[in-house]
Amino acid sequence: MMPLSYADKLILAPMVRIGTLPSRLLALDYGADIVYCEEIIDHKLVKCRRVENDILDTVDFVGSDDVPVFRTCRKERERLVFQMGTADPERALRAAKMVENDVAGIDVNMGCPKDYSTKGGMGAALLCHPGKIKEILTTLVKGVSVPVTCKVRILTKLEDNLALARLIEATGVSAMAVHGRLKEERPQHPVHCDVIRAVANQCSIPVIANGGSNDIIRSYQDIASFRDRCAASSVMIAREAQWNMSIFRKEGLYPMERVIKDYLKYAVDYSNPYQNTKFCVQQVLHNSMETEQGAALLRAKSNQEICAIWGMEDYCRRTQEKQMELARAKDQDRLTIKRRKLNDGSTLHQLYAPFKRKNYEVHEQLPKFKLFNMCKRLDIPQPVYITEERPGDRHYQSTVVFNGAKYQSIAWEKRKRSAEHAAASVCLQVQKNEADGDTNIGVTLS
């Protein structure tokens, strides 16, 4: 894959709660060249694990509760920039390494003025610490294989902006996005195109102008005007895209109804949480929330109810039924014992068997205790448990060696003891099947 170029591009800005997968795909459909995901905090990402979701055909980074923190797909792979919030170079690198093979670029948020970001030393708080900016960006540029960028807000003095831009460019980043407002300013304040222009004229890397929504940009034709006023290489759009993602269409804006329906299709296709779907549609309705559709949206408690407002309930139902069929087939496959010959000549039996303590009323019923007693009864060596810890989220998987064979649950557990119980339960299930004569239950893998 060719490295992502940030020159002469139209870009969807990173926006909290907006920049999820359905919105990003819609922006690409409508003409955006590059899309940024919503800011993901490095603390949160490093606790995740990467899962290939073959039901949705996505790559999910999920937390310990199995809820996706970040979801992406092949369609956006070559044009997606992952934006992180960070205040620590080493942790930033760990987070970036987790996603670098699934995205086209890494961006560091140095412009968010909100308390949840600045209180952690992230976002706009970094603007006061140029040394830390240099360390974070240098570490990332040297440590990942994809282009690294950052997004900043402007400082009060012009010379400080130029000095910061020189420092950032010297780290080796591929581009820099500049939101033309001070961290104390909000959208109602005019964007400072002159400051962006001064930075752009100084830099040899692409400078991406941001902050023109509504103030200057209200149509596709206005994008070029904003770029020219800032002398920028590219333009990044936030609020106008939030209200109508077809701002990226050179042919002009689509009606609100069309945009909502196009968005809902992606929300359903990728099983977007209904709360996020609801929020994003609210932004498109914008000044029309007082309508009957707006009131119905506020009452909605599922993607299906939201789709029904725009006559898409059948599409939602059919898609969800297909997803459920795929999920049932996957569950059935997980409930089948897999047998695999290992290089040492032993056989590994695998089964999806998560351990749930509430299923065992007394200690004597616990799988490890029952397997221990089985070995005593058969007068064979006691089982041996080999347990590994998964990096990132500290979950465990155990393999038990029993009478020359190996048994393992493919479910990862939060506790080492639970992982051992899960492995023991697989062993007990296989022994029961064999005792019952069900020797053909399972699949042998090469």
Coordinates of C-alpha atoms in Angstrom, one line a residue:
M1 CA 0.0 0.0 0.0
M2 CA 1.3 3.4 -0.9
P3 CA 1.9 5.8 2.0
L4 CA -1.1 8.1 2.6
S5 CA -0.6 11.6 1.0
Y6 CA -2.2 14.6 2.8
A7 CA -1.7 17.0 0.0
D8 CA -4.7 18.5 -1.8
K9 CA -7.3 16.5 0.1
L10 CA -10.8 16.9 1.6
I11 CA -10.8 15.4 5.0
L12 CA -13.5 14.4 7.6
A13 CA -12.3 15.8 10.9
P14 CA -12.1 13.7 14.1
M15 CA -15.3 14.3 16.0
V16 CA -16.3 12.6 19.3
R17 CA -19.4 10.3 18.8
I18 CA -19.6 11.4 15.1
G19 CA -16.5 9.8 13.7
T20 CA -17.6 6.2 14.0
L21 CA -17.6 3.7 11.2
P22 CA -21.0 4.5 9.5
S23 CA -20.2 8.2 9.3
R24 CA -16.7 7.6 8.0
L25 CA -18.0 5.3 5.2
L26 CA -20.7 7.8 4.3
A27 CA -18.1 10.6 4.1
L28 CA -16.0 8.5 1.7
D29 CA -19.0 7.7 -0.4
Y30 CA -19.8 11.4 -0.7
G31 CA -16.3 12.4 -1.8
A32 CA -14.0 12.7 1.2
D33 CA -10.5 11.7 0.5
I34 CA -9.4 10.9 4.1
V35 CA -11.5 10.2 7.2
Y36 CA -10.4 10.5 10.8
C37 CA -11.9 8.4 13.5
E38 CA -13.1 10.0 16.7
E39 CA -10.4 10.5 19.3
I40 CA -9.6 7.2 21.2
I41 CA -7.6 7.6 24.4
D42 CA -4.4 5.5 24.5
H43 CA -5.2 4.3 28.0
K44 CA -8.4 2.7 26.7
L45 CA -6.9 1.2 23.5
V46 CA -4.0 -0.6 25.1
K47 CA -6.5 -2.5 27.3
C48 CA -8.2 -3.8 24.1
R49 CA -7.6 -6.9 22.0
R50 CA -7.9 -7.1 18.2
V51 CA -10.8 -9.3 17.0
E52 CA -11.7 -10.1 13.4
N53 CA -15.5 -9.9 13.3
D54 CA -16.4 -12.4 10.5
I55 CA -20.1 -11.6 11.0
L56 CA -19.8 -7.9 10.1
D57 CA -16.5 -8.3 8.2
T58 CA -14.8 -5.7 10.4
V59 CA -11.8 -5.5 12.7
D60 CA -12.8 -4.7 16.2
F61 CA -10.7 -3.5 19.1
V62 CA -12.7 -4.7 22.1
G63 CA -12.4 -4.1 25.8
S64 CA -12.7 -6.6 28.6
D65 CA -16.5 -6.3 28.4
D66 CA -16.3 -7.4 24.7
V67 CA -17.7 -4.0 23.6
P68 CA -15.8 -2.5 20.6
V69 CA -13.8 0.6 21.4
F70 CA -12.8 1.0 17.8
R71 CA -14.2 -0.6 14.7
T72 CA -13.0 -0.5 11.1
C73 CA -13.3 -2.4 7.9
R74 CA -11.4 -3.0 4.6
K75 CA -13.4 -0.4 2.7
E76 CA -11.7 2.5 4.6
R77 CA -8.4 0.8 5.3
E78 CA -6.3 2.9 2.9
R79 CA -7.9 6.3 3.8
L80 CA -8.5 6.0 7.5
V81 CA -6.5 8.0 10.1
F82 CA -6.6 6.8 13.7
Q83 CA -6.6 9.8 16.1
M84 CA -5.5 9.2 19.6
G85 CA -5.5 11.2 22.8
T86 CA -2.2 10.8 24.7
A87 CA 0.2 12.5 27.0
D88 CA 2.8 9.7 27.1
P89 CA 5.2 8.8 24.2
E90 CA 5.7 5.2 25.2
R91 CA 2.0 4.5 25.7
A92 CA 1.2 6.3 22.5
L93 CA 3.5 4.0 20.7
R94 CA 2.0 0.9 22.2
A95 CA -1.5 2.1 21.1
A96 CA -0.3 3.0 17.6
K97 CA 1.4 -0.4 17.1
M98 CA -1.9 -2.1 17.9
V99 CA -3.7 -0.4 15.0
E100 CA -1.0 0.4 12.5
N101 CA -1.8 -2.5 10.2
D102 CA -5.5 -1.6 10.1
V103 CA -5.2 2.1 9.3
A104 CA -3.5 4.4 6.9
G105 CA -2.2 6.9 9.4
I106 CA -1.8 7.9 13.1
D107 CA -2.8 11.3 14.4
V108 CA -2.2 12.9 17.8
N109 CA -4.9 15.2 19.2
M110 CA -3.2 18.4 20.4
G111 CA -6.2 20.7 19.9
C112 CA -9.2 19.4 22.0
P113 CA -10.0 22.1 24.6
K114 CA -12.5 20.0 26.6
D115 CA -11.8 19.3 30.2
Y116 CA -12.0 15.5 29.8
S117 CA -8.9 15.8 27.5
T118 CA -6.9 18.6 29.0
K119 CA -7.2 17.4 32.6
G120 CA -5.3 14.3 31.6
G121 CA -2.6 16.4 30.0
M122 CA -3.9 15.6 26.5
G123 CA -5.4 17.6 23.7
A124 CA -4.8 21.4 23.9
A125 CA -2.9 20.9 27.2
L126 CA 0.0 19.7 25.2
L127 CA 0.4 23.1 23.5
C128 CA 2.0 24.3 26.7
H129 CA 4.6 21.5 26.6
P130 CA 6.5 21.6 23.4
G131 CA 9.1 19.3 24.8
K132 CA 6.5 16.6 25.3
I133 CA 5.0 17.3 21.8
K134 CA 8.5 16.7 20.3
E135 CA 8.9 13.5 22.3
I136 CA 5.5 12.0 21.5
L137 CA 5.7 12.7 17.7
T138 CA 9.4 11.7 17.4
T139 CA 8.7 8.4 19.2
L140 CA 5.7 7.7 16.9
V141 CA 7.5 8.7 13.6
K142 CA 10.4 6.3 14.5
G143 CA 8.2 3.5 15.8
V144 CA 5.4 3.0 13.3
S145 CA 5.2 2.1 9.6
V146 CA 2.4 4.5 8.7
P147 CA 2.5 8.4 8.4
V148 CA 2.1 10.3 11.6
T149 CA 0.4 13.7 11.9
C150 CA -1.0 15.9 14.6
K151 CA -3.9 18.4 15.0
V152 CA -3.4 21.6 16.9
R153 CA -5.1 24.8 17.9
I154 CA -3.5 28.2 17.4
L155 CA -1.6 30.1 20.2
T156 CA -2.1 33.8 21.0
K157 CA 1.2 35.1 19.6
L158 CA 2.0 34.5 15.9
E159 CA 5.7 33.9 16.6
D160 CA 4.7 31.1 19.0
N161 CA 2.6 29.4 16.3
L162 CA 5.5 29.6 13.9
A163 CA 8.0 28.2 16.5
L164 CA 5.6 25.3 17.3
A165 CA 5.1 24.5 13.6
R166 CA 8.9 24.4 13.2
L167 CA 9.2 22.0 16.1
I168 CA 6.5 19.8 14.8
E169 CA 7.8 19.6 11.3
A170 CA 11.3 18.8 12.6
T171 CA 9.9 15.6 14.2
G172 CA 9.3 14.1 10.8
V173 CA 5.5 14.2 10.7
S174 CA 3.8 13.9 7.3
A175 CA 1.3 16.8 7.8
M176 CA -0.2 19.1 10.4
A177 CA -3.8 20.1 10.8
V178 CA -4.4 23.6 12.3
H179 CA -7.7 24.5 13.8
G180 CA -7.7 28.3 13.5
R181 CA -9.0 29.1 16.9
L182 CA -7.5 29.6 20.4
K183 CA -8.3 26.9 22.9
E184 CA -10.5 29.4 24.7
E185 CA -12.5 30.1 21.6
R186 CA -15.6 28.3 20.4
P187 CA -17.4 27.9 17.0
Q188 CA -19.1 31.3 17.3
H189 CA -15.8 33.0 17.3
P190 CA -14.4 33.7 13.8
V191 CA -11.7 31.4 12.5
H192 CA -8.2 33.0 12.2
C193 CA -7.3 32.3 8.6
D194 CA -4.3 34.6 8.8
V195 CA -2.6 32.5 11.4
I196 CA -3.2 29.3 9.4
R197 CA -1.8 31.1 6.3
A198 CA 1.4 32.1 8.2
V199 CA 2.0 28.6 9.3
A200 CA 1.3 27.1 5.9
N201 CA 3.6 29.6 4.2
Q202 CA 6.4 28.5 6.5
C203 CA 6.0 24.8 6.4
S204 CA 7.2 22.4 3.7
I205 CA 4.8 19.7 4.8
P206 CA 1.1 19.8 4.0
V207 CA -0.9 22.1 6.4
I208 CA -4.5 21.1 6.7
A209 CA -6.9 24.0 7.5
N210 CA -9.7 23.4 9.9
G211 CA -12.3 25.5 11.6
G212 CA -14.1 27.0 8.6
S213 CA -17.5 25.3 9.0
N214 CA -20.5 27.7 8.9
D215 CA -18.2 30.7 9.3
I216 CA -16.9 30.3 5.7
I217 CA -17.8 26.8 4.5
R218 CA -21.5 26.2 3.8
S219 CA -21.3 24.5 0.5
Y220 CA -18.8 22.5 -1.5
Q221 CA -17.7 25.6 -3.5
D222 CA -16.8 27.3 -0.2
I223 CA -14.2 24.7 0.6
A224 CA -11.8 26.0 -2.1
S225 CA -12.3 29.6 -0.8
F226 CA -11.4 28.5 2.7
R227 CA -8.3 26.7 1.5
D228 CA -7.2 29.7 -0.5
R229 CA -7.7 32.1 2.4
C230 CA -5.5 29.9 4.5
A231 CA -3.0 29.1 1.8
A232 CA -3.4 25.5 3.0
S233 CA -2.7 22.3 1.2
S234 CA -5.9 20.6 2.3
V235 CA -9.1 21.2 4.2
M236 CA -10.6 19.4 7.2
I237 CA -14.3 19.7 7.8
A238 CA -16.2 19.0 11.1
R239 CA -19.5 20.7 11.8
E240 CA -20.8 21.1 8.3
A241 CA -20.1 17.4 7.8
Q242 CA -21.8 16.6 11.0
W243 CA -24.9 18.3 9.8
N244 CA -24.8 17.0 6.2
M245 CA -22.0 14.6 5.2
S246 CA -22.7 15.4 1.5
I247 CA -20.8 18.6 2.0
F248 CA -18.0 16.6 0.3
R249 CA -20.0 16.2 -2.9
K250 CA -18.9 18.6 -5.7
E251 CA -22.3 18.2 -7.3
G252 CA -23.9 19.8 -4.2
L253 CA -25.7 18.8 -1.0
Y254 CA -28.2 15.9 -0.8
P255 CA -31.5 16.5 1.0
M256 CA -31.5 15.7 4.7
E257 CA -33.8 12.6 4.1
R258 CA -31.4 11.1 1.6
V259 CA -28.4 11.6 4.0
I260 CA -30.2 10.0 6.9
K261 CA -31.3 7.0 4.9
D262 CA -27.8 6.5 3.5
Y263 CA -26.4 6.8 7.0
L264 CA -28.9 4.4 8.5
K265 CA -28.0 1.7 5.9
Y266 CA -24.4 1.7 7.2
A267 CA -25.5 1.9 10.8
V268 CA -27.5 -1.3 10.3
D269 CA -24.9 -3.1 8.1
Y270 CA -22.3 -2.6 10.8
S271 CA -24.5 -3.1 13.9
N272 CA -23.9 0.3 15.2
P273 CA -25.0 0.9 18.8
Y274 CA -28.5 2.5 18.6
Q275 CA -27.4 5.3 21.0
N276 CA -24.7 6.4 18.6
T277 CA -27.0 6.0 15.6
K278 CA -29.6 8.2 17.4
F279 CA -27.0 10.9 18.2
C280 CA -25.6 11.1 14.7
V281 CA -29.1 11.3 13.1
Q282 CA -30.0 14.1 15.6
Q283 CA -27.1 16.1 14.3
V284 CA -28.3 15.7 10.7
L285 CA -31.8 16.8 11.8
H286 CA -30.1 19.7 13.4
N287 CA -32.7 22.5 13.4
S288 CA -35.5 20.1 12.6
M289 CA -35.6 18.2 15.9
E290 CA -39.0 19.9 16.8
T291 CA -40.6 18.0 13.9
E292 CA -42.6 14.8 14.2
Q293 CA -39.6 12.9 13.0
G294 CA -37.5 14.5 15.7
A295 CA -39.9 13.6 18.4
A296 CA -40.1 10.0 17.2
L297 CA -36.3 9.8 17.1
L298 CA -36.1 10.9 20.7
R299 CA -38.5 8.1 21.7
A300 CA -36.6 5.4 19.7
K301 CA -34.9 2.7 21.7
S302 CA -33.3 0.6 18.9
N303 CA -31.9 0.8 15.4
Q304 CA -35.1 -0.8 14.2
E305 CA -37.3 1.9 15.7
I306 CA -35.0 4.6 14.2
C307 CA -35.2 3.0 10.8
A308 CA -39.0 2.7 11.0
I309 CA -39.2 6.5 11.1
W310 CA -37.7 6.7 7.7
G311 CA -39.4 3.6 6.2
M312 CA -36.4 1.4 6.5
E313 CA -37.8 -1.2 9.0
D314 CA -37.8 -4.0 6.4
Y315 CA -34.2 -3.4 5.5
C316 CA -33.2 -3.3 9.2
R317 CA -35.1 -6.5 9.9
R318 CA -33.7 -8.5 7.0
T319 CA -30.1 -7.4 7.7
Q320 CA -30.4 -8.2 11.5
E321 CA -31.9 -11.6 10.7
K322 CA -29.0 -12.3 8.4
Q323 CA -26.5 -11.2 11.1
M324 CA -28.3 -13.4 13.6
E325 CA -28.1 -16.4 11.3
L326 CA -24.4 -15.9 10.9
A327 CA -24.0 -15.6 14.6
R328 CA -25.9 -18.8 15.3
A329 CA -23.8 -20.7 12.8
K330 CA -20.7 -19.3 14.5
D331 CA -22.0 -20.4 17.9
Q332 CA -22.8 -23.8 16.6
D333 CA -19.2 -24.1 15.3
R334 CA -17.8 -23.0 18.6
L335 CA -19.9 -25.7 20.4
T336 CA -18.2 -28.4 18.3
I337 CA -15.1 -30.0 19.8
K338 CA -12.1 -29.4 17.5
R339 CA -9.2 -32.0 17.5
R340 CA -5.8 -30.9 16.3
K341 CA -2.6 -33.0 16.1
L342 CA 0.3 -31.2 17.5
N343 CA 4.0 -31.4 16.5
D344 CA 4.8 -33.4 19.7
G345 CA 2.4 -36.1 18.6
S346 CA -0.3 -35.3 21.2
T347 CA -3.9 -34.3 20.4
L348 CA -5.3 -30.9 21.4
H349 CA -9.1 -30.8 22.0
Q350 CA -10.6 -27.4 21.8
L351 CA -14.1 -26.1 22.7
Y352 CA -15.7 -22.8 23.5
A353 CA -16.4 -23.3 27.2
P354 CA -16.3 -20.1 29.3
F355 CA -16.2 -20.7 33.0
K356 CA -19.2 -19.4 35.0
R357 CA -18.8 -19.8 38.7
K358 CA -22.6 -19.4 39.4
N359 CA -23.2 -22.7 37.5
Y360 CA -21.5 -24.6 40.3
E361 CA -23.3 -24.6 43.7
V362 CA -20.6 -26.5 45.7
H363 CA -16.9 -26.7 45.5
E364 CA -17.0 -30.4 44.7
Q365 CA -18.7 -29.7 41.4
L366 CA -16.0 -27.4 40.1
P367 CA -14.3 -28.8 37.0
K368 CA -10.7 -28.9 38.4
F369 CA -11.9 -30.7 41.6
K370 CA -13.9 -33.3 39.5
L371 CA -10.9 -33.9 37.2
F372 CA -8.6 -34.3 40.2
N373 CA -10.9 -36.9 41.6
M374 CA -11.2 -38.7 38.2
C375 CA -7.4 -39.0 38.1
K376 CA -7.3 -40.5 41.6
R377 CA -10.1 -42.9 40.7
L378 CA -8.3 -44.0 37.5
D379 CA -5.0 -44.1 39.3
I380 CA -3.3 -41.9 36.7
P381 CA -1.0 -38.9 37.0
Q382 CA -2.8 -35.7 38.1
P383 CA -3.5 -33.1 35.4
V384 CA -1.0 -30.4 34.6
Y385 CA -2.2 -26.9 33.7
I386 CA -0.3 -24.7 31.3
T387 CA -1.6 -21.1 31.4
E388 CA -0.7 -18.1 29.3
E389 CA -1.6 -14.5 29.7
R390 CA -2.7 -12.4 26.8
P391 CA -0.8 -9.1 26.5
G392 CA -2.9 -5.9 26.7
D393 CA -5.9 -7.0 28.7
R394 CA -4.4 -9.6 31.1
H395 CA -6.9 -12.4 30.2
Y396 CA -5.8 -16.0 30.5
Q397 CA -6.1 -19.2 28.6
S398 CA -5.2 -22.6 30.0
T399 CA -4.3 -26.0 28.5
V400 CA -4.7 -29.0 30.7
V401 CA -2.6 -32.2 30.0
F402 CA -4.6 -35.3 31.0
N403 CA -3.6 -38.9 30.3
G404 CA -1.3 -37.8 27.4
A405 CA -3.8 -35.6 25.7
K406 CA -4.4 -31.8 25.9
Y407 CA -7.6 -29.9 26.4
Q408 CA -8.3 -26.2 26.0
S409 CA -11.2 -23.7 26.1
I410 CA -10.9 -21.1 23.3
A411 CA -12.6 -18.6 25.7
W412 CA -10.2 -16.3 27.4
E413 CA -10.8 -15.7 31.1
K414 CA -10.2 -12.7 33.4
R415 CA -8.7 -14.9 36.1
K416 CA -6.1 -17.6 35.9
R417 CA -8.1 -20.0 38.0
S418 CA -11.1 -19.5 35.8
A419 CA -9.0 -20.4 32.8
E420 CA -7.9 -23.6 34.5
H421 CA -11.5 -24.5 35.3
A422 CA -12.5 -23.9 31.7
A423 CA -9.8 -26.2 30.4
A424 CA -10.8 -28.9 32.9
S425 CA -14.4 -28.6 31.8
V426 CA -13.4 -29.3 28.2
C427 CA -11.5 -32.3 29.3
L428 CA -14.5 -33.6 31.3
Q429 CA -16.9 -33.0 28.4
V430 CA -14.6 -35.0 26.0
Q431 CA -14.3 -37.9 28.6
K432 CA -18.1 -37.9 28.9
N433 CA -18.6 -38.0 25.1
E434 CA -16.2 -40.9 24.8
A435 CA -17.9 -42.7 27.8
D436 CA -21.3 -42.3 26.1
G437 CA -19.9 -43.6 22.8
D438 CA -20.1 -40.2 21.0
T439 CA -16.6 -40.6 19.6
N440 CA -17.5 -38.9 16.3
I441 CA -18.7 -35.7 17.9
G442 CA -16.2 -33.1 16.8
V443 CA -14.0 -32.0 13.9
T444 CA -10.4 -33.1 13.3
L445 CA -8.2 -30.3 12.1
S446 CA -4.8 -30.9 10.3

